[in-house]
Amino acid sequence: MEQEQSRALPPAILPRLVKTFANCAKDEGITAAITLLSLGYERPMTDTRTFTLYQEALADLTPGELGIAFSRAELEEARFFPPPARLRQLAGVETADQCSEREALEGLRWVLARIRNHGIEGRPKRLGEKRAAGRGEDGEYREAEYDYLPCPTTPVAIGFALSELGAGSVEAGVKLAALHPMLAEVAGNEAGSMGLTLAAIDKFEARWVAAWRRSNR
């Protein structure tokens, strides 16, 4: 397909872009980089209003960060030129909202792992093989038994988000989190009927992120 043609630029182009950011006005450098790099995408950038949007969104980035962002953008496989938010991520600089979403999803991964390992009730997780019966260091005889991993204490920020999700109840929030499509078999409910679709997962995660932001302002 036409948009899948190689976007590889001559080796001298990208170093020149980095020099451009260092040696001319930042807005001019951003416009020059977008104009050049977007040519290989399905919709090259030509609208001055679009250039202005990128300039404003990337105004706080240093010439070095801009060079990194556009260099990495050149290596990505996509039909359309990356939006400003993606360029900031490629530069290693996130907006407050991006940072909030990243932290929220890290929190959700913690919750899902906790439910997967300890169930909705937070039960200790049985580990490994059963230890053989025998006498301990104190000389007392002990029956064969398993070792257990206790359920971890919920971090404060995650607890706030679970409470928000559960309308004021952390326990209710955990039960709702267990409805995540990836945990249908763990929760022992009918959530599997949702299917492990990206749409279902995205919808759930958007609800979680919203609860996180409301509870951790």
XYZ file of N, CA and C in Angstrom:
651
model
N 0.851 -1.200 0.000
C 0.000 0.000 0.000
C 0.880 1.240 0.000
N 0.342 2.319 -0.542
C 1.156 3.516 -0.696
C 1.649 4.058 0.627
N 0.776 4.049 1.679
C 1.191 4.618 2.946
C 2.210 3.764 3.671
N 2.440 2.518 3.170
C 3.389 1.639 3.809
C 4.779 1.740 3.195
N 4.962 2.664 2.240
C 6.285 2.877 1.706
C 7.220 3.321 2.820
N 8.510 2.960 2.659
C 9.478 3.290 3.702
C 9.543 4.792 3.918
N 9.541 5.197 5.213
C 9.686 6.615 5.525
C 11.125 6.933 5.926
N 12.030 5.980 5.679
C 13.421 6.213 6.060
C 13.974 7.410 5.294
N 14.583 8.328 6.010
C 15.147 9.521 5.408
C 16.640 9.344 5.185
N 17.206 10.108 4.264
C 18.657 10.069 4.102
C 19.333 10.313 5.443
N 20.460 9.647 5.710
C 21.097 9.721 7.029
C 21.359 11.126 7.527
N 21.571 12.089 6.601
C 21.931 13.439 7.035
C 20.725 14.261 7.476
N 19.512 13.786 7.187
C 18.320 14.605 7.445
C 18.063 14.782 8.938
N 18.032 13.717 9.687
C 17.691 13.831 11.098
C 18.723 14.625 11.891
N 20.028 14.420 11.689
C 20.983 15.303 12.373
C 20.769 16.771 12.040
N 20.374 17.034 10.798
C 20.103 18.430 10.415
C 18.900 18.980 11.172
N 17.907 18.109 11.420
C 16.750 18.570 12.178
C 17.158 18.959 13.594
N 18.000 18.136 14.219
C 18.464 18.448 15.567
C 19.183 19.793 15.580
N 20.015 20.035 14.557
C 20.711 21.314 14.460
C 19.724 22.457 14.254
N 18.657 22.157 13.514
C 17.645 23.188 13.264
C 17.029 23.657 14.575
N 16.698 22.704 15.461
C 16.111 23.070 16.745
C 17.080 23.900 17.586
N 18.360 23.657 17.406
C 19.359 24.360 18.208
C 19.707 25.735 17.647
N 19.509 25.913 16.344
C 20.036 27.116 15.687
C 18.982 28.077 15.150
N 17.714 27.760 15.297
C 16.684 28.691 14.823
C 15.575 28.768 15.856
N 14.608 29.624 15.608
C 13.478 29.762 16.520
C 12.770 28.420 16.660
N 12.325 28.125 17.876
C 11.722 26.822 18.140
C 10.509 26.571 17.255
N 9.651 27.587 17.089
C 8.462 27.408 16.254
C 8.840 27.048 14.828
N 9.880 27.697 14.306
C 10.322 27.409 12.941
C 10.850 25.985 12.837
N 11.588 25.564 13.850
C 12.117 24.214 13.847
C 11.022 23.163 13.870
N 9.995 23.383 14.695
C 8.874 22.442 14.774
C 8.155 22.358 13.440
N 7.909 23.503 12.832
C 7.236 23.522 11.527
C 8.059 22.790 10.482
N 9.371 23.032 10.453
C 10.235 22.382 9.471
C 10.241 20.867 9.666
N 10.304 20.424 10.923
C 10.340 18.986 11.195
C 9.028 18.319 10.793
N 7.911 18.942 11.147
C 6.606 18.362 10.811
C 6.429 18.306 9.296
N 6.797 19.387 8.608
C 6.644 19.441 7.151
C 7.430 18.321 6.485
N 8.646 18.114 6.932
C 9.496 17.105 6.318
C 9.058 15.691 6.681
N 8.899 15.432 7.966
C 8.636 14.071 8.405
C 7.233 13.592 8.062
N 6.282 14.505 7.929
C 4.903 14.077 7.642
C 4.698 13.693 6.183
N 5.676 13.952 5.328
C 5.515 13.661 3.898
C 5.285 12.176 3.638
N 5.863 11.327 4.461
C 5.711 9.895 4.236
C 4.438 9.304 4.797
N 3.633 10.107 5.459
C 2.387 9.610 6.046
C 1.229 9.787 5.065
N 0.096 9.213 5.451
C -1.072 9.259 4.568
C -1.559 10.682 4.346
N -1.437 11.515 5.378
C -1.886 12.909 5.265
C -0.760 13.849 5.688
N 0.042 14.323 4.764
C 1.111 15.277 5.115
C 0.531 16.539 5.743
N 1.287 17.152 6.632
C 0.851 18.357 7.332
C 1.165 19.593 6.487
N 0.127 20.416 6.237
C 0.329 21.648 5.470
C -0.412 22.845 6.057
N -1.342 22.597 6.959
C -2.198 23.658 7.492
C -1.448 24.449 8.572
N -1.389 25.770 8.415
C -0.678 26.601 9.391
C -1.322 26.509 10.775
N -2.634 26.257 10.846
C -3.293 26.117 12.151
C -2.800 24.863 12.864
N -2.525 23.821 12.091
C -1.973 22.606 12.675
C -0.577 22.854 13.218
N 0.217 23.598 12.464
C 1.562 23.920 12.928
C 1.495 24.690 14.251
N 0.559 25.626 14.334
C 0.406 26.422 15.552
C 0.047 25.540 16.744
N -0.839 24.560 16.520
C -1.239 23.652 17.592
C -0.017 22.897 18.117
N 0.796 22.357 17.211
C 2.005 21.626 17.622
C 2.983 22.556 18.342
N 3.136 23.769 17.824
C 4.077 24.716 18.428
C 3.686 25.019 19.869
N 2.394 25.227 20.092
C 1.934 25.549 21.440
C 2.079 24.349 22.378
N 1.764 23.154 21.872
C 1.811 21.962 22.716
C 3.237 21.540 23.056
N 4.199 21.915 22.197
C 5.589 21.481 22.398
C 6.501 22.622 22.822
N 5.914 23.768 23.172
C 6.705 24.975 23.425
C 7.698 24.829 24.564
N 7.388 23.979 25.550
C 8.263 23.862 26.716
C 9.388 22.843 26.537
N 9.397 22.122 25.416
C 10.439 21.134 25.187
C 11.742 21.808 24.757
N 12.850 21.245 25.176
C 14.156 21.778 24.796
C 14.491 21.320 23.378
N 15.477 21.966 22.711
C 15.892 21.500 21.381
C 16.294 20.024 21.377
N 16.962 19.579 22.429
C 17.346 18.171 22.501
C 16.147 17.250 22.586
N 15.146 17.631 23.403
C 13.940 16.815 23.544
C 13.156 16.771 22.248
N 13.096 17.904 21.553
C 12.409 17.936 20.264
C 13.116 17.026 19.263
N 14.439 17.066 19.253
C 15.185 16.206 18.348
C 14.917 14.738 18.613
N 14.872 14.366 19.899
C 14.573 12.977 20.270
C 13.163 12.594 19.834
N 12.199 13.474 20.091
C 10.798 13.177 19.767
C 10.614 12.929 18.277
N 11.128 13.828 17.449
C 10.921 13.689 16.007
C 11.745 12.543 15.435
N 12.901 12.277 16.007
C 13.702 11.133 15.548
C 12.966 9.825 15.833
N 12.403 9.721 17.025
C 11.673 8.507 17.371
C 10.378 8.391 16.569
N 9.744 9.518 16.289
C 8.511 9.502 15.491
C 8.775 8.908 14.120
N 9.954 9.183 13.577
C 10.301 8.678 12.252
C 10.357 7.156 12.220
N 10.614 6.533 13.363
C 10.759 5.078 13.418
C 9.441 4.364 13.693
N 8.400 5.101 14.042
C 7.130 4.464 14.386
C 6.375 4.039 13.127
N 5.640 2.943 13.265
C 4.790 2.459 12.187
C 3.372 2.949 12.428
N 2.917 3.864 11.613
C 1.571 4.415 11.776
C 1.131 5.048 10.460
N -0.178 5.163 10.312
C -0.697 5.764 9.075
C -0.634 7.276 9.131
N -0.765 7.835 10.328
C -0.837 9.281 10.460
C 0.282 9.801 11.349
N 0.671 11.028 11.089
C 1.735 11.649 11.866
C 1.300 11.742 13.330
N 2.197 11.440 14.275
C 1.793 11.414 15.687
C 1.306 12.770 16.188
N 0.285 12.769 17.047
C -0.220 14.012 17.624
C 0.771 14.568 18.638
N 0.566 15.824 19.064
C 1.501 16.427 20.033
C 1.704 15.598 21.297
N 0.620 15.019 21.821
C 0.750 14.241 23.055
C 1.694 13.066 22.858
N 1.621 12.431 21.694
C 2.515 11.298 21.430
C 3.962 11.770 21.282
N 4.167 12.914 20.657
C 5.523 13.448 20.534
C 6.117 13.743 21.910
N 5.297 14.231 22.823
C 5.778 14.489 24.183
C 6.195 13.183 24.854
N 5.413 12.131 24.643
C 5.778 10.835 25.208
C 7.080 10.332 24.609
N 7.230 10.491 23.298
C 8.456 10.050 22.630
C 9.667 10.823 23.138
N 9.448 12.066 23.534
C 10.529 12.885 24.077
C 10.811 12.552 25.536
N 9.930 11.751 26.143
C 10.085 11.439 27.557
C 9.492 12.493 28.462
N 8.606 13.330 27.918
C 7.984 14.412 28.692
C 6.470 14.266 28.568
N 5.797 13.997 29.662
C 4.357 13.797 29.644
C 3.628 15.010 30.209
N 2.424 15.222 29.714
C 1.565 16.245 30.293
C 1.010 15.720 31.613
N 0.395 16.599 32.385
C -0.192 16.179 33.662
C -1.254 15.111 33.450
N -2.079 15.261 32.409
C -3.121 14.275 32.141
C -2.526 12.934 31.750
N -1.474 12.962 30.910
C -0.831 11.713 30.525
C -0.229 11.013 31.733
N 0.407 11.818 32.581
C 1.009 11.259 33.790
C -0.073 10.652 34.673
N -1.188 11.344 34.811
C -2.297 10.858 35.618
C -2.818 9.537 35.072
N -2.975 9.445 33.755
C -3.487 8.212 33.155
C -2.500 7.068 33.347
N -1.217 7.350 33.166
C -0.212 6.306 33.344
C -0.242 5.785 34.784
N -0.276 6.698 35.754
C -0.314 6.281 37.153
C -1.589 5.506 37.464
N -2.704 5.951 36.882
C -3.976 5.267 37.116
C -3.925 3.837 36.599
N -3.391 3.641 35.400
C -3.342 2.300 34.822
C -2.339 1.409 35.553
N -1.271 2.004 36.068
C -0.356 1.226 36.913
C -1.084 0.767 38.176
N -1.922 1.667 38.733
C -2.723 1.302 39.896
C -3.703 0.190 39.582
N -4.317 0.260 38.409
C -5.267 -0.787 38.015
C -4.556 -2.125 37.857
N -3.369 -2.107 37.285
C -2.614 -3.364 37.155
C -2.319 -3.969 38.533
N -2.046 -3.100 39.505
C -1.820 -3.591 40.878
C -3.087 -4.262 41.399
N -4.234 -3.618 41.191
C -5.506 -4.174 41.670
C -5.795 -5.518 41.007
N -5.596 -5.603 39.688
C -5.878 -6.852 38.976
C -4.957 -7.975 39.457
N -3.686 -7.642 39.694
C -2.756 -8.656 40.198
C -3.161 -9.113 41.598
N -3.609 -8.171 42.413
C -4.032 -8.513 43.776
C -5.245 -9.437 43.735
N -6.215 -9.142 42.862
C -7.399 -10.000 42.761
C -7.012 -11.363 42.195
N -6.142 -11.368 41.209
C -5.718 -12.633 40.603
C -5.017 -13.531 41.624
N -4.233 -12.935 42.489
C -3.465 -13.714 43.461
C -4.227 -14.022 44.747
N -5.111 -13.115 45.143
C -5.720 -13.240 46.465
C -7.251 -13.249 46.444
N -7.825 -13.173 45.246
C -9.277 -13.201 45.164
C -9.903 -11.890 45.627
N -11.204 -11.793 45.496
C -11.914 -10.578 45.900
C -11.800 -10.354 47.405
N -11.753 -11.448 48.159
C -11.740 -11.338 49.624
C -10.358 -11.024 50.188
N -9.309 -11.082 49.369
C -7.963 -10.812 49.873
C -7.392 -11.972 50.669
N -7.646 -13.190 50.228
C -7.157 -14.373 50.934
C -5.638 -14.529 50.755
N -4.956 -15.097 51.719
C -3.532 -15.423 51.534
C -3.377 -16.394 50.366
N -2.299 -16.246 49.622
C -2.050 -17.113 48.464
C -1.148 -18.270 48.870
N -1.598 -19.476 48.551
C -0.794 -20.652 48.879
C 0.393 -20.760 47.928
N 1.553 -21.015 48.491
C 2.775 -21.047 47.693
C 3.346 -22.460 47.603
N 3.774 -22.825 46.412
C 4.611 -23.991 46.205
C 4.064 -25.308 46.719
N 4.999 -26.194 46.986
C 4.666 -27.534 47.452
C 4.451 -27.547 48.972
N 3.768 -28.558 49.393
C 3.504 -28.709 50.820
C 4.801 -29.058 51.554
N 5.078 -28.331 52.622
C 6.278 -28.628 53.401
C 6.078 -29.928 54.177
N 7.109 -30.740 54.171
C 7.012 -32.048 54.822
C 6.866 -31.893 56.330
N 6.212 -32.871 56.908
C 6.097 -32.875 58.368
C 7.471 -33.110 58.984
N 7.648 -32.624 60.177
C 8.931 -32.819 60.846
C 9.059 -31.899 62.039
N 10.197 -31.964 62.676
C 10.432 -31.140 63.860
C 11.116 -29.843 63.460
N 10.665 -28.724 64.007
C 11.255 -27.427 63.748
C 12.497 -27.192 64.579
N 13.056 -26.015 64.476
C 14.271 -25.693 65.222
C 14.043 -25.743 66.728
N 12.798 -25.519 67.131
C 12.500 -25.553 68.565
C 12.228 -26.968 69.068
N 12.334 -27.943 68.153
C 12.117 -29.329 68.550
C 10.678 -29.779 68.489
N 9.753 -28.836 68.255
C 8.333 -29.190 68.201
C 8.017 -29.872 66.875
N 7.154 -30.896 66.952
C 6.742 -31.609 65.741
C 5.630 -30.820 65.048
N 5.764 -30.656 63.741
C 4.756 -29.924 62.958
C 4.218 -30.796 61.838
N 2.919 -30.667 61.619
C 2.283 -31.376 60.518
C 2.722 -30.759 59.189
N 2.575 -31.531 58.121
C 2.876 -31.004 56.782
C 1.944 -29.830 56.483
N 2.478 -28.796 55.901
C 1.650 -27.621 55.614
C 2.260 -26.806 54.475
N 1.459 -25.886 53.951
C 1.899 -24.998 52.877
C 2.383 -23.674 53.464
N 3.213 -22.990 52.691
C 3.535 -21.602 53.002
C 2.517 -20.709 52.304
N 2.241 -19.557 52.886
C 1.250 -18.646 52.320
C 1.826 -17.242 52.194
N 1.395 -16.569 51.121
C 1.765 -15.172 50.903
C 0.589 -14.304 51.324
N 0.766 -13.437 52.324
C -0.370 -12.608 52.763
C -0.763 -11.595 51.690
N -2.018 -11.203 51.713
C -2.496 -10.188 50.776
C -1.845 -8.845 51.116
N -1.287 -8.139 50.124
C -0.612 -6.876 50.427
C -1.591 -5.783 50.841
N -1.081 -4.837 51.603
C -1.881 -3.683 51.999
C -2.110 -2.786 50.786
N -3.325 -2.321 50.608
C -3.657 -1.489 49.461
C -3.052 -0.099 49.611
N -2.259 0.355 48.627
C -1.712 1.720 48.692
C -2.828 2.752 48.785
N -2.529 3.872 49.425
C -3.557 4.886 49.706
C -4.229 5.377 48.428
N -3.449 5.742 47.403
C -4.032 6.286 46.176
C -4.950 5.270 45.506
N -4.556 3.995 45.535
C -5.387 2.949 44.940
C -6.653 2.746 45.758
N -6.519 2.844 47.072
C -7.698 2.736 47.931
C -8.705 3.838 47.648
N -8.219 5.057 47.450
C -9.105 6.167 47.111
C -9.862 5.880 45.807
N -9.127 5.383 44.807
C -9.757 5.110 43.509
C -10.781 3.982 43.626
N -10.459 2.946 44.395
C -11.415 1.852 44.592
C -12.667 2.347 45.304
N -12.480 3.222 46.295
C -13.628 3.783 47.006
C -14.493 4.614 46.068
N -13.845 5.405 45.208
C -14.591 6.210 44.228
C -15.340 5.314 43.258
N -14.668 4.259 42.804
C -15.300 3.318 41.871
C -16.483 2.620 42.525
N -16.346 2.317 43.824
C -17.397 1.594 44.540
C -18.368 2.476 45.287
N -18.501 3.747 44.885
C -19.467 4.669 45.493
C -19.259 4.771 47.000
N -17.987 4.895 47.403
C -17.695 5.088 48.817
C -17.231 3.849 49.550
N -17.202 2.707 48.869
C -16.802 1.454 49.502
C -15.633 0.832 48.744
N -14.510 0.626 49.448
C -13.366 -0.031 48.815
C -13.741 -1.456 48.417
N -14.456 -2.153 49.283
C -14.844 -3.534 48.994
C -15.688 -3.606 47.727
N -16.644 -2.667 47.591
C -17.467 -2.644 46.380
C -16.619 -2.320 45.163
N -15.626 -1.441 45.349
C -14.731 -1.115 44.249
C -13.937 -2.318 43.788
N -13.487 -3.137 44.735
C -12.750 -4.360 44.383
C -13.651 -5.307 43.590
N -14.897 -5.438 44.015
C -15.831 -6.309 43.302
C -16.072 -5.810 41.883
N -16.151 -4.496 41.720
C -16.325 -3.945 40.379
C -15.059 -4.140 39.547
N -13.901 -3.977 40.176
C -12.641 -4.185 39.454
C -12.528 -5.628 38.976
N -13.100 -6.551 39.741
C -13.060 -7.962 39.359
C -13.903 -8.253 38.129
N -14.721 -7.292 37.705
C -15.499 -7.453 36.483
C -14.688 -7.119 35.233
N -13.441 -6.700 35.431
C -12.574 -6.448 34.275
C -12.565 -7.709 33.404
N -12.718 -7.580 32.095
C -12.791 -8.763 31.214
C -11.652 -9.751 31.414
N -10.476 -9.263 31.766
C -9.334 -10.153 31.941
C -9.428 -10.985 33.208
N -10.383 -10.657 34.092
C -10.497 -11.364 35.367
C -11.816 -12.114 35.499
N -12.506 -12.324 34.397
C -13.825 -12.956 34.473
C -13.764 -14.304 35.169
N -12.713 -15.113 34.851
C -12.639 -16.449 35.441
C -12.270 -16.385 36.915
N -11.527 -15.339 37.326
C -11.146 -15.204 38.728
C -12.336 -14.794 39.572
N -13.130 -13.868 39.030
C -14.264 -13.342 39.785
C -15.405 -14.349 39.891
N -15.405 -15.340 39.002
C -16.463 -16.337 39.046
C -17.814 -15.752 38.713
N -17.854 -14.843 37.729
C -19.118 -14.216 37.349
C -19.347 -14.384 35.854
N -20.321 -13.685 35.351
C -20.672 -13.816 33.937
C -19.999 -12.772 33.071
N -18.975 -12.104 33.591
C -18.325 -11.057 32.817
C -17.703 -11.606 31.556
N -17.427 -12.924 31.508
C -16.836 -13.508 30.314
C -17.702 -13.309 29.089
N -19.011 -13.084 29.280
C -19.884 -12.867 28.148
C -19.554 -11.579 27.417
N -18.817 -10.672 28.091
C -18.402 -9.437 27.438
C -17.377 -9.711 26.350
N -16.652 -10.849 26.506
C -15.599 -11.147 25.559
C -14.354 -10.350 25.873
N -13.199 -10.948 25.570
C -11.950 -10.241 25.807
C -11.676 -9.314 24.638
N -12.550 -8.340 24.479
C -12.417 -7.407 23.366
C -11.707 -6.156 23.829
N -11.004 -5.547 22.911
C -10.335 -4.299 23.237
C -11.336 -3.231 23.647
N -12.506 -3.237 23.006
C -13.517 -2.233 23.321
C -13.977 -2.363 24.774
N -14.191 -3.597 25.215
C -14.639 -3.812 26.592
C -13.560 -3.405 27.583
N -12.323 -3.743 27.272
C -11.220 -3.388 28.160
C -11.032 -1.876 28.201
N -11.062 -1.235 27.035
C -10.901 0.221 26.981
C -11.998 0.921 27.776
N -13.231 0.427 27.650
C -14.351 1.036 28.368
C -14.147 0.926 29.867
N -13.723 -0.237 30.332
C -13.503 -0.427 31.764
C -12.366 0.465 32.240
N -11.264 0.497 31.484
C -10.103 1.271 31.918
C -10.402 2.759 31.919
N -11.225 3.230 30.989
C -11.615 4.643 30.979
C -12.408 4.978 32.248
N -13.257 4.055 32.678
C -14.032 4.265 33.913
C -13.099 4.318 35.118
N -12.092 3.439 35.127
C -11.132 3.431 36.222
C -10.321 4.721 36.260
N -9.841 5.159 35.108
C -9.028 6.380 35.054
C -9.836 7.573 35.553
N -11.119 7.631 35.166
C -11.980 8.724 35.624
C -12.113 8.689 37.150
N -12.287 7.490 37.719
C -12.400 7.369 39.181
C -11.086 7.771 39.845
N -9.984 7.384 39.249
C -8.662 7.725 39.790
C -8.476 9.240 39.840
N -8.815 9.906 38.755
C -8.609 11.362 38.688
C -9.520 12.094 39.666
N -10.744 11.620 39.836
C -11.652 12.281 40.773
C -11.165 12.112 42.215
N -10.560 10.977 42.515
C -10.217 10.670 43.894
C -8.796 11.080 44.279
N -7.958 11.378 43.302
C -6.551 11.703 43.583
C -6.162 13.068 43.059
N -7.036 14.032 43.184
C -6.735 15.392 42.740
C -5.804 16.070 43.736
